[in-house]
Tab-separated table of C-alpha atoms in Angstrom:
chain	number	residue	atom	x	y	z
L	1	UNK	CA	21.367	16.603	-12.599
L	2	UNK	CA	22.504	14.481	-9.715
L	3	UNK	CA	22.272	10.736	-9.907
L	4	UNK	CA	19.798	8.874	-7.816
L	5	UNK	CA	21.448	6.503	-5.473
L	6	UNK	CA	20.806	2.912	-6.530
L	7	UNK	CA	22.714	0.611	-4.214
L	8	UNK	CA	23.620	-2.980	-4.508
L	9	UNK	CA	21.379	-4.947	-2.180
L	10	UNK	CA	24.423	-6.629	-0.692
L	11	UNK	CA	25.368	-3.243	0.868
L	12	UNK	CA	28.886	-4.430	1.618
L	13	UNK	CA	29.558	-6.542	-1.438
L	14	UNK	CA	28.782	-9.913	0.081
L	15	UNK	CA	25.418	-11.544	-0.416
L	16	UNK	CA	23.699	-12.236	2.860
L	17	UNK	CA	21.893	-15.409	3.721
L	18	UNK	CA	18.638	-14.590	5.446
L	19	UNK	CA	18.322	-15.959	8.932
L	20	UNK	CA	14.695	-16.371	9.911
L	21	UNK	CA	15.431	-17.780	13.328
L	22	UNK	CA	16.750	-14.697	15.082
L	23	UNK	CA	13.377	-13.045	15.588
L	24	UNK	CA	12.780	-14.699	18.960
L	25	UNK	CA	16.303	-14.140	20.236
L	26	UNK	CA	16.314	-10.374	19.686
L	27	UNK	CA	13.516	-9.896	22.189
L	28	UNK	CA	14.547	-10.096	25.816
L	29	UNK	CA	13.883	-8.176	28.997
L	30	UNK	CA	17.030	-6.027	28.872
L	31	UNK	CA	16.276	-5.013	25.318
L	32	UNK	CA	12.618	-4.459	26.059
L	33	UNK	CA	13.635	-1.719	28.490
L	34	UNK	CA	15.666	-0.117	25.741
L	35	UNK	CA	12.772	-0.345	23.303
L	36	UNK	CA	10.577	1.592	25.669
L	37	UNK	CA	12.984	4.510	25.672
L	38	UNK	CA	12.736	6.014	22.235
L	39	UNK	CA	10.781	6.554	19.077
L	40	UNK	CA	11.593	8.976	16.271
L	41	UNK	CA	9.904	12.376	16.174
L	42	UNK	CA	7.559	13.150	13.281
L	43	UNK	CA	6.915	16.710	14.455
L	44	UNK	CA	9.809	18.052	12.360
L	45	UNK	CA	9.704	19.411	8.796
L	46	UNK	CA	9.558	16.889	5.917
L	47	UNK	CA	13.078	17.859	4.764
L	48	UNK	CA	14.389	16.635	8.148
L	49	UNK	CA	12.672	13.249	7.862
L	50	UNK	CA	13.631	10.057	6.064
L	51	UNK	CA	10.816	7.683	5.165
L	52	UNK	CA	11.436	4.012	4.407
L	53	UNK	CA	8.999	2.815	1.733
L	54	UNK	CA	8.820	-0.976	1.388
L	55	UNK	CA	7.468	-2.075	-1.981
L	56	UNK	CA	8.214	1.428	-3.228
L	57	UNK	CA	8.667	0.325	-6.850
L	58	UNK	CA	5.128	-1.077	-6.968
L	59	UNK	CA	1.943	0.585	-8.191
L	60	UNK	CA	0.822	2.416	-5.043
L	61	UNK	CA	4.354	2.614	-3.629
L	62	UNK	CA	5.799	4.432	-6.638
L	63	UNK	CA	3.021	7.034	-6.642
L	64	UNK	CA	3.470	7.541	-2.896
L	65	UNK	CA	7.219	8.089	-3.365
L	66	UNK	CA	6.429	10.866	-5.868
L	67	UNK	CA	4.110	12.616	-3.394
L	68	UNK	CA	6.625	12.240	-0.528
L	69	UNK	CA	9.471	13.699	-2.609
L	70	UNK	CA	7.268	16.561	-3.801
L	71	UNK	CA	6.511	17.405	-0.158
L	72	UNK	CA	10.258	17.495	0.609
L	73	UNK	CA	10.765	14.161	2.370
L	74	UNK	CA	13.886	12.015	1.926
L	75	UNK	CA	12.892	8.555	0.697
L	76	UNK	CA	14.597	5.166	0.995
L	77	UNK	CA	12.946	2.385	-1.015
L	78	UNK	CA	13.391	-1.322	-0.422
L	79	UNK	CA	11.771	-3.599	-2.989
L	80	UNK	CA	12.710	-7.088	-4.170
L	81	UNK	CA	11.363	-6.298	-7.681
L	82	UNK	CA	9.452	-9.606	-7.699
L	83	UNK	CA	6.392	-7.783	-9.062
L	84	UNK	CA	7.875	-4.425	-10.061
L	85	UNK	CA	10.633	-2.782	-12.055
L	86	UNK	CA	13.670	-0.683	-11.237
L	87	UNK	CA	12.617	1.545	-14.139
L	88	UNK	CA	9.782	2.791	-11.901
L	89	UNK	CA	12.401	4.035	-9.413
L	90	UNK	CA	14.282	5.871	-12.159
L	91	UNK	CA	11.062	7.527	-13.328
L	92	UNK	CA	10.117	8.632	-9.800
L	93	UNK	CA	13.395	10.587	-9.792
L	94	UNK	CA	12.633	11.950	-13.251
L	95	UNK	CA	9.050	13.072	-12.420
L	96	UNK	CA	10.041	14.825	-9.188
L	97	UNK	CA	13.402	16.187	-10.328
L	98	UNK	CA	14.756	15.079	-6.941
L	99	UNK	CA	16.656	11.851	-7.619
L	100	UNK	CA	19.251	12.816	-5.000
L	101	UNK	CA	16.607	12.529	-2.254
L	102	UNK	CA	15.747	8.971	-3.299
L	103	UNK	CA	17.774	5.862	-2.433
L	104	UNK	CA	16.856	2.413	-3.695
L	105	UNK	CA	17.908	-1.013	-2.413
L	106	UNK	CA	16.884	-4.258	-4.044
L	107	UNK	CA	16.083	-6.120	-0.836
L	108	UNK	CA	13.625	-8.796	0.208
L	109	UNK	CA	12.152	-7.836	3.590
L	110	UNK	CA	12.623	-11.458	4.679
L	111	UNK	CA	16.383	-10.809	4.550
L	112	UNK	CA	17.003	-9.576	8.092
L	113	UNK	CA	20.742	-9.067	7.720
L	114	UNK	CA	20.500	-6.756	4.715
L	115	UNK	CA	17.437	-4.956	6.074
L	116	UNK	CA	19.379	-4.250	9.262
L	117	UNK	CA	22.130	-2.649	7.175
L	118	UNK	CA	19.618	-0.375	5.457
L	119	UNK	CA	18.432	0.863	8.875
L	120	UNK	CA	22.053	1.268	9.994
L	121	UNK	CA	22.924	3.280	6.859
L	122	UNK	CA	19.973	5.690	7.094
L	123	UNK	CA	18.394	7.552	9.979
L	124	UNK	CA	14.871	6.348	9.234
L	125	UNK	CA	12.020	8.186	10.957
L	126	UNK	CA	8.971	6.283	9.721
L	127	UNK	CA	8.012	3.328	7.563
L	128	UNK	CA	5.306	3.084	4.925
L	129	UNK	CA	4.871	-0.650	4.444
L	130	UNK	CA	3.509	-1.724	1.040
L	131	UNK	CA	5.677	-4.787	0.350
L	132	UNK	CA	3.635	-7.937	-0.107
L	133	UNK	CA	2.096	-10.338	-2.582
L	134	UNK	CA	-1.311	-9.019	-3.610
L	135	UNK	CA	-3.183	-11.256	-6.064
L	136	UNK	CA	-6.395	-12.449	-4.423
L	137	UNK	CA	-6.867	-15.459	-6.708
L	138	UNK	CA	-3.243	-16.558	-6.480
L	139	UNK	CA	-3.396	-16.361	-2.684
L	140	UNK	CA	-6.060	-19.069	-2.630
L	141	UNK	CA	-3.736	-21.299	-4.725
L	142	UNK	CA	-0.550	-20.462	-2.786
L	143	UNK	CA	-1.569	-19.748	0.797
L	144	UNK	CA	1.755	-20.782	2.312
L	145	UNK	CA	3.744	-18.451	0.040
L	146	UNK	CA	1.382	-15.579	0.878
L	147	UNK	CA	1.528	-16.098	4.638
L	148	UNK	CA	5.294	-16.572	4.539
L	149	UNK	CA	6.023	-13.519	2.426
L	150	UNK	CA	3.420	-11.111	3.801
L	151	UNK	CA	3.319	-12.100	7.469
L	152	UNK	CA	6.831	-13.413	8.148
L	153	UNK	CA	8.402	-10.667	6.025
L	154	UNK	CA	6.518	-8.053	8.019
L	155	UNK	CA	7.563	-9.609	11.346
L	156	UNK	CA	11.215	-9.347	10.275
L	157	UNK	CA	10.656	-5.709	9.220
L	158	UNK	CA	8.931	-4.752	12.487
L	159	UNK	CA	11.629	-6.404	14.583
L	160	UNK	CA	14.507	-4.745	12.721
L	161	UNK	CA	12.684	-1.401	12.941
L	162	UNK	CA	12.202	-1.833	16.695
L	163	UNK	CA	15.898	-2.641	17.123
L	164	UNK	CA	16.640	0.746	15.517
L	165	UNK	CA	14.015	2.605	17.605
L	166	UNK	CA	11.731	3.204	14.634
L	167	UNK	CA	8.160	2.749	15.821
L	168	UNK	CA	6.284	4.963	13.374
L	169	UNK	CA	4.549	2.869	10.740
L	170	UNK	CA	1.832	3.285	8.132
L	171	UNK	CA	0.498	-0.075	6.989
L	172	UNK	CA	-1.014	-0.635	3.593
L	173	UNK	CA	-4.179	-2.522	4.501
L	174	UNK	CA	-7.329	-3.224	2.565
L	175	UNK	CA	-11.102	-3.012	2.706
L	176	UNK	CA	-10.966	-6.788	2.286
L	177	UNK	CA	-10.550	-6.994	6.099
L	178	UNK	CA	-14.265	-6.150	6.396
L	179	UNK	CA	-15.096	-9.450	4.656
L	180	UNK	CA	-18.753	-9.389	3.669
L	181	UNK	CA	-19.419	-5.999	5.281
L	182	UNK	CA	-22.188	-5.404	7.792
L	183	UNK	CA	-22.903	-1.937	6.443
L	184	UNK	CA	-22.656	-0.020	3.197
L	185	UNK	CA	-21.140	2.525	2.986
L	186	UNK	CA	-18.399	1.046	5.172
L	187	UNK	CA	-17.283	3.276	8.043
L	188	UNK	CA	-14.441	2.537	10.462
L	189	UNK	CA	-17.152	1.388	12.915
L	190	UNK	CA	-17.820	-1.592	10.681
L	191	UNK	CA	-16.624	-4.797	12.384
L	192	UNK	CA	-13.934	-6.865	10.683
L	193	UNK	CA	-15.038	-10.249	9.369
L	194	UNK	CA	-13.124	-13.242	8.170
L	195	UNK	CA	-11.465	-12.210	4.918
L	196	UNK	CA	-12.616	-14.231	1.921
L	197	UNK	CA	-9.072	-15.193	0.851
L	198	UNK	CA	-5.540	-15.667	2.267
L	199	UNK	CA	-4.354	-12.308	0.857
L	200	UNK	CA	-7.017	-10.482	2.860
L	201	UNK	CA	-6.278	-12.630	5.871
L	202	UNK	CA	-2.604	-11.515	5.821
L	203	UNK	CA	-3.782	-7.886	5.914
L	204	UNK	CA	-6.098	-8.627	8.823
L	205	UNK	CA	-3.391	-10.509	10.749
L	206	UNK	CA	-0.864	-7.719	10.270
L	207	UNK	CA	-3.365	-5.143	11.525
L	208	UNK	CA	-3.744	-7.266	14.652
L	209	UNK	CA	0.017	-7.745	15.076
L	210	UNK	CA	0.660	-3.979	14.849
L	211	UNK	CA	-2.160	-3.346	17.333
L	212	UNK	CA	-0.624	-5.850	19.750
L	213	UNK	CA	2.773	-4.166	19.323
L	214	UNK	CA	1.267	-0.856	20.432
L	215	UNK	CA	-0.515	-2.522	23.356
L	216	UNK	CA	2.792	-3.988	24.526
L	217	UNK	CA	4.827	-0.829	23.892
L	218	UNK	CA	2.687	2.334	23.812
L	219	UNK	CA	5.339	4.260	21.856
L	220	UNK	CA	4.312	2.496	18.654
L	221	UNK	CA	2.610	5.022	16.384
L	222	UNK	CA	0.576	2.941	13.942
L	223	UNK	CA	-1.714	4.021	11.117
L	224	UNK	CA	-3.714	1.344	9.292
L	225	UNK	CA	-4.947	2.568	5.910
L	226	UNK	CA	-7.708	0.419	4.445
L	227	UNK	CA	-7.715	0.989	0.697
L	228	UNK	CA	-10.624	0.413	-1.567
L	229	UNK	CA	-9.805	-0.058	-5.295
L	230	UNK	CA	-6.901	2.068	-6.548
L	231	UNK	CA	-6.775	2.733	-10.292
L	232	UNK	CA	-5.481	5.479	-12.595
L	233	UNK	CA	-1.892	6.667	-12.882
L	234	UNK	CA	0.300	9.746	-12.476
L	235	UNK	CA	-0.771	12.465	-14.912
L	236	UNK	CA	2.659	12.382	-16.602
L	237	UNK	CA	1.925	8.881	-17.867
L	238	UNK	CA	5.449	7.887	-16.751
L	239	UNK	CA	4.433	5.571	-13.893
L	240	UNK	CA	1.387	3.353	-13.518
L	241	UNK	CA	0.152	-0.153	-12.847
L	242	UNK	CA	2.321	-2.735	-14.609
L	243	UNK	CA	1.069	-6.219	-13.736
L	244	UNK	CA	3.231	-9.165	-14.757
L	245	UNK	CA	1.222	-11.595	-16.909
L	246	UNK	CA	-2.547	-11.380	-17.275
L	247	UNK	CA	-3.879	-8.702	-14.898
L	248	UNK	CA	-5.905	-9.751	-11.866
L	249	UNK	CA	-7.612	-6.398	-11.454
L	250	UNK	CA	-10.350	-4.907	-13.607
L	251	UNK	CA	-8.722	-1.695	-14.746
L	252	UNK	CA	-5.387	-2.936	-16.101
L	253	UNK	CA	-7.358	-5.710	-17.795
L	254	UNK	CA	-9.685	-3.177	-19.440
L	255	UNK	CA	-6.672	-1.063	-20.426
L	256	UNK	CA	-4.963	-4.030	-22.083
L	257	UNK	CA	-8.119	-4.787	-24.060
L	258	UNK	CA	-8.083	-1.132	-25.166
L	259	UNK	CA	-4.499	-1.437	-26.459
L	260	UNK	CA	-5.333	-4.723	-28.216
L	261	UNK	CA	-3.060	-6.768	-25.970
L	262	UNK	CA	-6.045	-8.746	-24.648
L	263	UNK	CA	-9.176	-9.552	-26.631
L	264	UNK	CA	-12.178	-9.271	-24.403
L	265	UNK	CA	-13.069	-8.129	-20.877
L	266	UNK	CA	-14.512	-10.822	-18.657
L	267	UNK	CA	-17.274	-9.579	-16.367
L	268	UNK	CA	-17.770	-11.925	-13.415
L	269	UNK	CA	-21.551	-12.082	-13.032
L	270	UNK	CA	-24.388	-9.699	-13.936
L	271	UNK	CA	-26.959	-11.022	-11.493
L	272	UNK	CA	-25.876	-9.171	-8.361
L	273	UNK	CA	-28.457	-7.048	-6.479
L	274	UNK	CA	-26.988	-3.828	-7.944
L	275	UNK	CA	-28.436	-1.298	-10.446
L	276	UNK	CA	-26.978	-3.038	-13.532
L	277	UNK	CA	-26.343	-6.447	-11.957
L	278	UNK	CA	-22.527	-6.144	-11.976
L	279	UNK	CA	-20.357	-5.733	-8.883
L	280	UNK	CA	-20.049	-2.239	-7.410
L	281	UNK	CA	-16.693	-1.076	-6.011
L	282	UNK	CA	-15.180	2.128	-4.691
L	283	UNK	CA	-12.476	3.032	-7.220
L	284	UNK	CA	-9.972	5.628	-6.052
L	285	UNK	CA	-7.325	7.470	-8.057
L	286	UNK	CA	-3.900	6.174	-7.023
L	287	UNK	CA	-2.570	9.747	-6.687
L	288	UNK	CA	-5.359	10.605	-4.230
L	289	UNK	CA	-4.488	7.424	-2.337
L	290	UNK	CA	-0.773	8.305	-2.321
L	291	UNK	CA	-1.562	11.753	-0.879
L	292	UNK	CA	-3.480	10.048	1.920
L	293	UNK	CA	-0.177	8.531	3.099
L	294	UNK	CA	1.509	11.932	3.251
L	295	UNK	CA	-1.437	13.233	5.300
L	296	UNK	CA	-1.100	10.213	7.585
L	297	UNK	CA	2.513	11.240	8.342
L	298	UNK	CA	1.217	14.719	9.287
L	299	UNK	CA	-1.350	13.056	11.546
L	300	UNK	CA	1.302	10.883	13.220
L	301	UNK	CA	3.405	13.977	13.885
L	302	UNK	CA	0.450	15.704	15.553
L	303	UNK	CA	0.151	18.280	12.753
L	304	UNK	CA	-3.476	17.524	11.811
L	305	UNK	CA	-6.570	16.075	13.477
L	306	UNK	CA	-7.414	15.446	17.127
L	307	UNK	CA	-5.813	11.998	17.459
L	308	UNK	CA	-8.924	10.756	19.276
L	309	UNK	CA	-9.780	7.054	18.931
L	310	UNK	CA	-12.667	7.031	16.444
L	311	UNK	CA	-14.238	3.785	15.215
L	312	UNK	CA	-13.575	0.149	16.072
L	313	UNK	CA	-9.982	-0.791	16.817
L	314	UNK	CA	-8.465	2.684	17.038
L	315	UNK	CA	-6.452	3.459	20.190
L	316	UNK	CA	-5.344	6.882	21.373
L	317	UNK	CA	-1.879	6.595	22.912
L	318	UNK	CA	0.295	9.075	24.823
L	319	UNK	CA	1.525	12.158	22.937
L	320	UNK	CA	5.228	13.118	23.049
L	321	UNK	CA	6.256	16.623	24.127
L	322	UNK	CA	6.873	17.666	20.523
L	323	UNK	CA	3.390	16.489	19.463
L	324	UNK	CA	4.344	13.129	17.910
L	325	UNK	CA	1.426	10.832	18.557
L	326	UNK	CA	1.251	7.152	19.436
L	327	UNK	CA	-1.570	4.664	19.205
L	328	UNK	CA	-3.421	2.869	16.439
L	329	UNK	CA	-5.389	4.986	13.984
L	330	UNK	CA	-7.506	3.352	11.299
L	331	UNK	CA	-8.738	5.099	8.156
L	332	UNK	CA	-10.725	4.063	5.110
L	333	UNK	CA	-9.332	5.596	1.931
L	334	UNK	CA	-11.863	5.614	-0.898
L	335	UNK	CA	-14.046	8.132	-2.705
L	336	UNK	CA	-17.283	7.218	-0.956
L	337	UNK	CA	-18.874	6.482	-4.341
L	338	UNK	CA	-19.442	3.065	-5.839
L	339	UNK	CA	-19.107	2.340	-9.566
L	340	UNK	CA	-20.187	-0.851	-11.297
L	341	UNK	CA	-17.996	-2.914	-13.597
L	342	UNK	CA	-20.063	-1.800	-16.613
L	343	UNK	CA	-19.753	1.869	-15.572
L	344	UNK	CA	-15.972	1.492	-15.433
L	345	UNK	CA	-15.947	-0.082	-18.916
L	346	UNK	CA	-18.119	2.758	-20.292
L	347	UNK	CA	-15.938	5.381	-18.655
L	348	UNK	CA	-12.821	3.782	-20.121
L	349	UNK	CA	-14.442	3.708	-23.576
L	350	UNK	CA	-14.907	7.469	-23.251
L	351	UNK	CA	-11.259	7.895	-22.256
L	352	UNK	CA	-9.773	5.829	-25.087
L	353	UNK	CA	-12.343	6.616	-27.762
L	354	UNK	CA	-13.072	3.009	-28.723
L	355	UNK	CA	-15.697	0.411	-28.031
L	356	UNK	CA	-14.445	-2.396	-25.790
L	357	UNK	CA	-15.602	-6.004	-26.098
L	358	UNK	CA	-16.830	-7.659	-22.923
L	359	UNK	CA	-18.660	-10.832	-22.041
L	360	UNK	CA	-20.518	-11.899	-18.942
L	361	UNK	CA	-19.232	-15.068	-17.299
L	362	UNK	CA	-19.873	-16.851	-14.001
L	363	UNK	CA	-19.509	-15.015	-10.710
L	364	UNK	CA	-16.097	-15.330	-9.122
L	365	UNK	CA	-16.077	-17.196	-5.779
L	366	UNK	CA	-15.659	-14.882	-2.791
L	367	UNK	CA	-16.873	-11.741	-4.585
L	368	UNK	CA	-19.446	-9.555	-2.831
L	369	UNK	CA	-22.137	-7.463	-4.553
L	370	UNK	CA	-21.082	-4.007	-3.464
L	371	UNK	CA	-18.326	-2.421	-1.469
L	372	UNK	CA	-17.765	1.296	-0.994
L	373	UNK	CA	-16.460	3.513	1.745
L	374	UNK	CA	-17.530	6.356	3.953
L	375	UNK	CA	-14.386	8.465	4.312
L	376	UNK	CA	-15.602	11.102	6.787
L	377	UNK	CA	-12.966	10.133	9.352
L	378	UNK	CA	-10.110	10.717	6.894
L	379	UNK	CA	-11.658	14.080	5.982
L	380	UNK	CA	-11.906	15.297	9.590
L	381	UNK	CA	-8.767	13.730	11.095
L	382	UNK	CA	-6.339	13.751	8.147
L	383	UNK	CA	-7.731	16.723	6.229
L	384	UNK	CA	-7.784	14.365	3.232
L	385	UNK	CA	-10.433	13.954	0.611
L	386	UNK	CA	-10.276	12.214	-2.789
L	387	UNK	CA	-10.323	14.806	-5.589
L	388	UNK	CA	-10.370	12.835	-8.832
L	389	UNK	CA	-13.486	11.247	-10.375
L	390	UNK	CA	-13.877	8.071	-12.419
L	391	UNK	CA	-13.482	9.887	-15.747
L	392	UNK	CA	-10.125	11.297	-14.610
L	393	UNK	CA	-9.003	7.880	-13.286
L	394	UNK	CA	-9.740	6.289	-16.647
L	395	UNK	CA	-8.153	9.140	-18.633
L	396	UNK	CA	-4.934	8.896	-16.596
L	397	UNK	CA	-4.893	5.085	-16.791
L	398	UNK	CA	-5.290	5.265	-20.575
L	399	UNK	CA	-2.540	7.903	-20.829
L	400	UNK	CA	-0.154	5.535	-19.005
L	401	UNK	CA	-1.273	2.430	-20.921
L	402	UNK	CA	-1.114	4.054	-24.367
L	403	UNK	CA	2.352	5.543	-23.684
L	404	UNK	CA	3.594	2.262	-22.161
L	405	UNK	CA	1.737	-0.611	-23.839
L	406	UNK	CA	4.263	-3.066	-22.382
L	407	UNK	CA	4.542	-1.339	-19.024
L	408	UNK	CA	8.119	-0.655	-17.961
L	409	UNK	CA	9.512	-3.160	-20.480
L	410	UNK	CA	9.977	-0.714	-23.337
């Protein structure tokens, strides 16, 4: 088979020093006129498109790369591997049998000089932007690091993309932007509220920044995908969620108790106004979520949906002659069904065939009682609907965890 292209992040052999001060200087009136001239077409066939996936070695990113490659897209991944492994990249090539259509660069998106070289080396048509720190609890301890990495890193990415006339972007956002939601189930008409932590605030800010970019330059073709709670793993068991240290999320924690790596599941509160008193969340299979991104590319290229502005914050922009859309389109990606913490534990017990120890402890600050989506807009406009149920999510997560008890560190 052909070798997947793994490049040295230096790209020309010399290590580049990031320069964070050029962002202001690249924007001037002469250039602005050039920016308004061009965006890449997404009306073409997948085989003719190259998608840049930031954070593509991560949990959701890696599964999205698999779906993109299986649909025929060419994929370029940039990831600094700060919370992921290059082994994931190798396995994406293995699962799809298309390593030659996958190029990987170990790059920090804050590094403008190297990022610019990636855009120069590849004719990128669209960006799926996952790269970012994502631990809610840690973000409250390290707000500056979270704002710097997630917000500043994204500003560098957007500016470099604009300099290369790439204005098609799918942003990995979160249901956390709804804060304590005004309605359950949450539709895209639900107003945003202050996020309960700096992580969520970075997602909210970046949604706003991308919206402002489109308002200033209508060619920007932006899709904001608000995820609920992705769990599960690819059915091969070759890629999955591999948190460094003690997991922050329920499912990898439960899975590590099942393998004996951790002793006992901690349940944060059982006195919520929910059927069994534990928090209710909308868990979605990561493969379903990944497929939502592929559908979003179809939507951006004018291949599915009406493109009408539906819900709060969406904007319908001008359509190019070939059908490529512009604007800001916002979609919730969830199953539309809530499951409680205890239901997830029971479902995982079924999957792994053992009883799992858990204990109830204090509520966690900032947690809300229930949070689940209404995904009608994604169904009508993207032609996307989540297929896999909680039992399948747990079975696939256990398959990954039992095959890879130490994640990618064999």
